[in-house]
PDB file of C-alpha atoms in Angstrom:
ATOM      1  CA  MET F   1      90.067 101.593 -77.575  1.00 48.00           C
ATOM      2  CA  GLN F   2      91.145 103.650 -74.663  1.00 53.00           C
ATOM      3  CA  ALA F   3      94.774 106.230 -75.842  1.00 51.00           C
ATOM      4  CA  GLY F   4      97.246 105.357 -74.285  1.00 52.00           C
ATOM      5  CA  ARG F   5      96.766 101.789 -73.171  1.00 60.00           C
ATOM      6  CA  VAL F   6      97.973  99.052 -75.070  1.00 61.00           C
ATOM      7  CA  GLU F   7      96.297  96.145 -76.658  1.00 72.00           C
ATOM      8  CA  LEU F   8      96.181  92.811 -75.688  1.00 86.00           C
ATOM      9  CA  SER F   9      97.387  90.276 -78.370  1.00 88.00           C
ATOM     10  CA  GLU F  10      97.728  86.676 -78.337  1.00 88.00           C
ATOM     11  CA  VAL F  11     100.783  87.687 -81.239  1.00 90.00           C
ATOM     12  CA  LYS F  12     102.493  89.317 -77.639  1.00 91.00           C
ATOM     13  CA  LEU F  13     101.867  86.592 -74.902  1.00 90.00           C
ATOM     14  CA  LYS F  14     102.685  84.018 -76.600  1.00 90.00           C
ATOM     15  CA  VAL F  15     105.757  85.359 -77.895  1.00 94.00           C
ATOM     16  CA  GLU F  16     106.169  86.521 -73.945  1.00 92.00           C
ATOM     17  CA  LEU F  17     105.100  82.941 -73.123  1.00 93.00           C
ATOM     18  CA  LYS F  18     108.194  81.278 -76.083  1.00 95.00           C
ATOM     19  CA  ALA F  19     110.282  83.882 -74.146  1.00 95.00           C
ATOM     20  CA  MET F  20     109.956  82.496 -70.755  1.00 93.00           C
ATOM     21  CA  ARG F  21     109.936  79.139 -71.717  1.00 95.00           C
ATOM     22  CA  ALA F  22     113.545  79.478 -72.929  1.00 95.00           C
ATOM     23  CA  LEU F  23     114.529  80.513 -68.984  1.00 95.00           C
ATOM     24  CA  ILE F  24     113.114  77.561 -68.239  1.00 94.00           C
ATOM     25  CA  PRO F  25     116.429  76.080 -67.846  1.00 94.00           C
ATOM     26  CA  ASP F  26     118.103  78.620 -66.038  1.00 95.00           C
ATOM     27  CA  GLN F  27     115.168  78.514 -63.392  1.00 93.00           C
ATOM     28  CA  PRO F  28     113.667  75.582 -63.188  1.00 91.00           C
ATOM     29  CA  GLN F  29     110.658  76.668 -60.846  1.00 94.00           C
ATOM     30  CA  LEU F  30     109.756  79.121 -63.664  1.00 93.00           C
ATOM     31  CA  ASN F  31     106.072  78.639 -64.126  1.00 94.00           C
ATOM     32  CA  PRO F  32     105.749  80.464 -67.681  1.00 94.00           C
ATOM     33  CA  ILE F  33     101.510  80.320 -67.601  1.00 93.00           C
ATOM     34  CA  VAL F  34     101.241  81.005 -63.851  1.00 94.00           C
ATOM     35  CA  THR F  35     103.966  84.580 -64.887  1.00 94.00           C
ATOM     36  CA  ILE F  36     101.479  85.120 -67.635  1.00 93.00           C
ATOM     37  CA  ALA F  37      98.438  85.118 -65.911  1.00 93.00           C
ATOM     38  CA  PHE F  38      99.752  86.743 -62.753  1.00 94.00           C
ATOM     39  CA  ASP F  39     100.947  90.021 -64.727  1.00 92.00           C
ATOM     40  CA  LEU F  40      97.416  89.456 -66.690  1.00 92.00           C
ATOM     41  CA  SER F  41      95.950  89.909 -63.485  1.00 94.00           C
ATOM     42  CA  ARG F  42      98.061  92.773 -62.152  1.00 95.00           C
ATOM     43  CA  ARG F  43      97.438  95.160 -65.706  1.00 92.00           C
ATOM     44  CA  LEU F  44      93.629  94.096 -64.053  1.00 93.00           C
ATOM     45  CA  GLU F  45      94.050  95.309 -61.500  1.00 95.00           C
ATOM     46  CA  SER F  46      95.688  98.404 -62.177  1.00 93.00           C
ATOM     47  CA  GLY F  47      92.888  98.878 -65.430  1.00 92.00           C
ATOM     48  CA  GLU F  48      95.785  98.716 -68.206  1.00 92.00           C
ATOM     49  CA  VAL F  49      93.597  96.636 -69.399  1.00 92.00           C
ATOM     50  CA  THR F  50      89.561  95.772 -69.071  1.00 92.00           C
ATOM     51  CA  PHE F  51      87.850  92.937 -68.059  1.00 92.00           C
ATOM     52  CA  ALA F  52      86.242  93.087 -71.778  1.00 93.00           C
ATOM     53  CA  GLU F  53      89.252  93.005 -72.791  1.00 93.00           C
ATOM     54  CA  VAL F  54      91.089  89.386 -70.688  1.00 92.00           C
ATOM     55  CA  GLU F  55      87.350  87.960 -71.858  1.00 92.00           C
ATOM     56  CA  ALA F  56      88.097  89.416 -75.805  1.00 92.00           C
ATOM     57  CA  LEU F  57      91.028  87.520 -75.683  1.00 91.00           C
ATOM     58  CA  ALA F  58      89.997  84.417 -73.589  1.00 90.00           C
ATOM     59  CA  THR F  59      87.568  83.699 -76.299  1.00 90.00           C
ATOM     60  CA  ARG F  60      89.607  84.610 -79.900  1.00 90.00           C
ATOM     61  CA  LEU F  61      91.981  81.924 -78.064  1.00 90.00           C
ATOM     62  CA  MET F  62      89.267  79.423 -77.047  1.00 88.00           C
ATOM     63  CA  ASP F  63      88.087  79.826 -80.730  1.00 89.00           C
ATOM     64  CA  ASN F  64      91.398  79.019 -82.247  1.00 89.00           C
ATOM     65  CA  ALA F  65      91.877  76.514 -79.538  1.00 88.00           C
ATOM     66  CA  CYS F  66      88.654  74.972 -81.228  1.00 87.00           C
ATOM     67  CA  VAL F  67      89.010  75.453 -84.863  1.00 90.00           C
ATOM     68  CA  GLN F  68      93.094  73.413 -84.782  1.00 90.00           C
ATOM     69  CA  ARG F  69      91.033  70.940 -82.738  1.00 87.00           C
ATOM     70  CA  ALA F  70      89.196  70.476 -85.567  1.00 87.00           C
ATOM     71  CA  LEU F  71      91.717  70.635 -88.091  1.00 89.00           C
ATOM     72  CA  ARG F  72      93.714  68.574 -86.219  1.00 88.00           C
ATOM     73  CA  LEU F  73      90.602  65.491 -86.282  1.00 84.00           C
ATOM     74  CA  ARG F  74      90.601  65.953 -90.508  1.00 84.00           C
ATOM     75  CA  GLU F  75      94.011  64.665 -90.756  1.00 84.00           C
ATOM     76  CA  GLN F  76      94.034  62.432 -88.045  1.00 82.00           C
ATOM     77  CA  ILE F  77      90.392  60.605 -89.611  1.00 79.00           C
ATOM     78  CA  SER F  78      92.308  61.599 -93.192  1.00 78.00           C
ATOM     79  CA  TYR F  79      88.792  62.902 -94.746  1.00 79.00           C
ATOM     80  CA  THR F  80      88.773  64.311 -98.026  1.00 79.00           C
ATOM     81  CA  ASP F  81      85.249  64.480 -99.015  1.00 83.00           C
ATOM     82  CA  ASP F  82      81.985  62.187 -98.253  1.00 83.00           C
ATOM     83  CA  THR F  83      82.176  60.123-101.645  1.00 88.00           C
ATOM     84  CA  ALA F  84      85.770  58.769-101.172  1.00 86.00           C
ATOM     85  CA  THR F  85      85.146  58.231 -97.378  1.00 82.00           C
ATOM     86  CA  GLN F  86      81.905  56.152 -98.488  1.00 86.00           C
ATOM     87  CA  ALA F  87      83.966  54.276-101.320  1.00 88.00           C
ATOM     88  CA  ASP F  88      86.454  53.568 -98.565  1.00 83.00           C
ATOM     89  CA  PHE F  89      84.190  52.587 -95.813  1.00 81.00           C
ATOM     90  CA  ALA F  90      82.221  49.563 -98.397  1.00 86.00           C
ATOM     91  CA  LYS F  91      85.941  48.489 -99.126  1.00 85.00           C
ATOM     92  CA  PHE F  92      87.103  47.986 -95.964  1.00 78.00           C
ATOM     93  CA  VAL F  93      82.894  46.356 -94.455  1.00 78.00           C
ATOM     94  CA  GLY F  94      83.210  44.150 -98.248  1.00 79.00           C
ATOM     95  CA  GLU F  95      86.247  42.775 -97.795  1.00 77.00           C
ATOM     96  CA  THR F  96      85.471  41.327 -94.452  1.00 74.00           C
ATOM     97  CA  LEU F  97      82.525  40.522 -96.090  1.00 75.00           C
ATOM     98  CA  PRO F  98      82.103  36.227 -95.687  1.00 70.00           C
ATOM     99  CA  LYS F  99      83.394  34.501 -97.983  1.00 73.00           C
ATOM    100  CA  GLY F 100      80.719  31.205 -98.055  1.00 68.00           C
ATOM    101  CA  LYS F 101      77.550  31.100 -96.490  1.00 73.00           C
ATOM    102  CA  THR F 102      78.044  29.126 -92.748  1.00 73.00           C
ATOM    103  CA  ASP F 103      78.058  29.380 -89.612  1.00 74.00           C
ATOM    104  CA  LYS F 104      81.550  29.546 -89.246  1.00 76.00           C
ATOM    105  CA  ASP F 105      81.999  32.447 -92.478  1.00 73.00           C
ATOM    106  CA  PHE F 106      79.182  34.748 -90.013  1.00 78.00           C
ATOM    107  CA  ASP F 107      80.962  33.945 -86.406  1.00 79.00           C
ATOM    108  CA  LYS F 108      84.188  35.223 -88.261  1.00 75.00           C
ATOM    109  CA  PHE F 109      82.163  38.239 -89.763  1.00 76.00           C
ATOM    110  CA  ALA F 110      80.130  38.990 -86.660  1.00 79.00           C
ATOM    111  CA  ALA F 111      83.908  39.074 -84.471  1.00 78.00           C
ATOM    112  CA  ARG F 112      84.979  41.943 -86.615  1.00 74.00           C
ATOM    113  CA  TRP F 113      82.018  44.135 -87.039  1.00 77.00           C
ATOM    114  CA  GLY F 114      80.896  43.265 -83.154  1.00 79.00           C
ATOM    115  CA  ARG F 115      82.927  45.141 -81.433  1.00 74.00           C
ATOM    116  CA  ALA F 116      83.851  48.549 -80.540  1.00 70.00           C
ATOM    117  CA  ARG F 117      86.339  49.859 -83.197  1.00 65.00           C
ATOM    118  CA  GLY F 118      86.721  53.564 -80.855  1.00 63.00           C
ATOM    119  CA  GLY F 119      85.580  54.656 -78.119  1.00 61.00           C
ATOM    120  CA  ILE F 120      84.475  58.168 -76.440  1.00 59.00           C
ATOM    121  CA  VAL F 121      86.815  59.151 -73.900  1.00 60.00           C
ATOM    122  CA  PHE F 122      83.319  60.403 -70.518  1.00 61.00           C
ATOM    123  CA  THR F 123      85.093  62.465 -68.459  1.00 65.00           C
ATOM    124  CA  ALA F 124      84.367  65.733 -65.790  1.00 65.00           C
ATOM    125  CA  HIS F 125      87.311  67.577 -68.229  1.00 66.00           C
ATOM    126  CA  PRO F 126      85.793  71.040 -69.312  1.00 66.00           C
ATOM    127  CA  THR F 127      86.619  70.221 -73.376  1.00 62.00           C
ATOM    128  CA  PHE F 128      84.391  67.306 -73.274  1.00 66.00           C
ATOM    129  CA  GLY F 129      81.624  69.251 -72.006  1.00 74.00           C
ATOM    130  CA  ILE F 130      80.913  71.526 -75.127  1.00 79.00           C
ATOM    131  CA  SER F 131      77.502  72.176 -76.463  1.00 83.00           C
ATOM    132  CA  GLU F 132      76.300  70.559 -78.954  1.00 84.00           C
ATOM    133  CA  LYS F 133      76.521  72.909 -81.343  1.00 89.00           C
ATOM    134  CA  LEU F 134      79.937  73.821 -81.185  1.00 87.00           C
ATOM    135  CA  SER F 135      80.804  69.670 -81.322  1.00 84.00           C
ATOM    136  CA  ASP F 136      78.736  70.114 -84.776  1.00 87.00           C
ATOM    137  CA  ARG F 137      80.784  73.116 -85.752  1.00 89.00           C
ATOM    138  CA  MET F 138      83.854  72.323 -85.573  1.00 86.00           C
ATOM    139  CA  VAL F 139      82.932  68.661 -88.096  1.00 85.00           C
ATOM    140  CA  GLU F 140      81.948  71.278 -89.579  1.00 88.00           C
ATOM    141  CA  ILE F 141      85.164  73.324 -90.125  1.00 89.00           C
ATOM    142  CA  ALA F 142      86.745  69.472 -90.422  1.00 87.00           C
ATOM    143  CA  VAL F 143      85.364  68.163 -92.765  1.00 86.00           C
ATOM    144  CA  SER F 144      85.682  71.734 -95.214  1.00 87.00           C
ATOM    145  CA  GLY F 145      89.030  72.384 -93.904  1.00 83.00           C
ATOM    146  CA  THR F 146      88.076  75.697 -93.342  1.00 80.00           C
ATOM    147  CA  ASP F 147      87.118  77.345 -90.628  1.00 74.00           C
TER     148      ASP F 147
END
């Protein structure tokens, strides 16, 4: 970074965003995200920051968002380790196994396991367009609990 330049800091931008959000009750038309984006655009145009600095900031923000998303996934599914997960699942399935060998017992089992319990959302939103490599990395983070 050149002398006299101010580093593009996500921490400072978050503080600025929080301060702007506090102004909304008195300025309901205020859009803090648009305001910060406009300010960044002006700083870029004036040469105060470079495109490479804005790109690096965006990369850091996206990387952090992916890590946080993976860690939230870990928390949401209550993952601890493979052994515990497999044991919980085996117990869960075992509790639904038919006790007898009648067609009615199997129908009850099939009704329980023959339909989806979760789903996948297909949409054009960019958050769902992540690469397989990034998706795999997010799973690694969710399983390990660290980035």
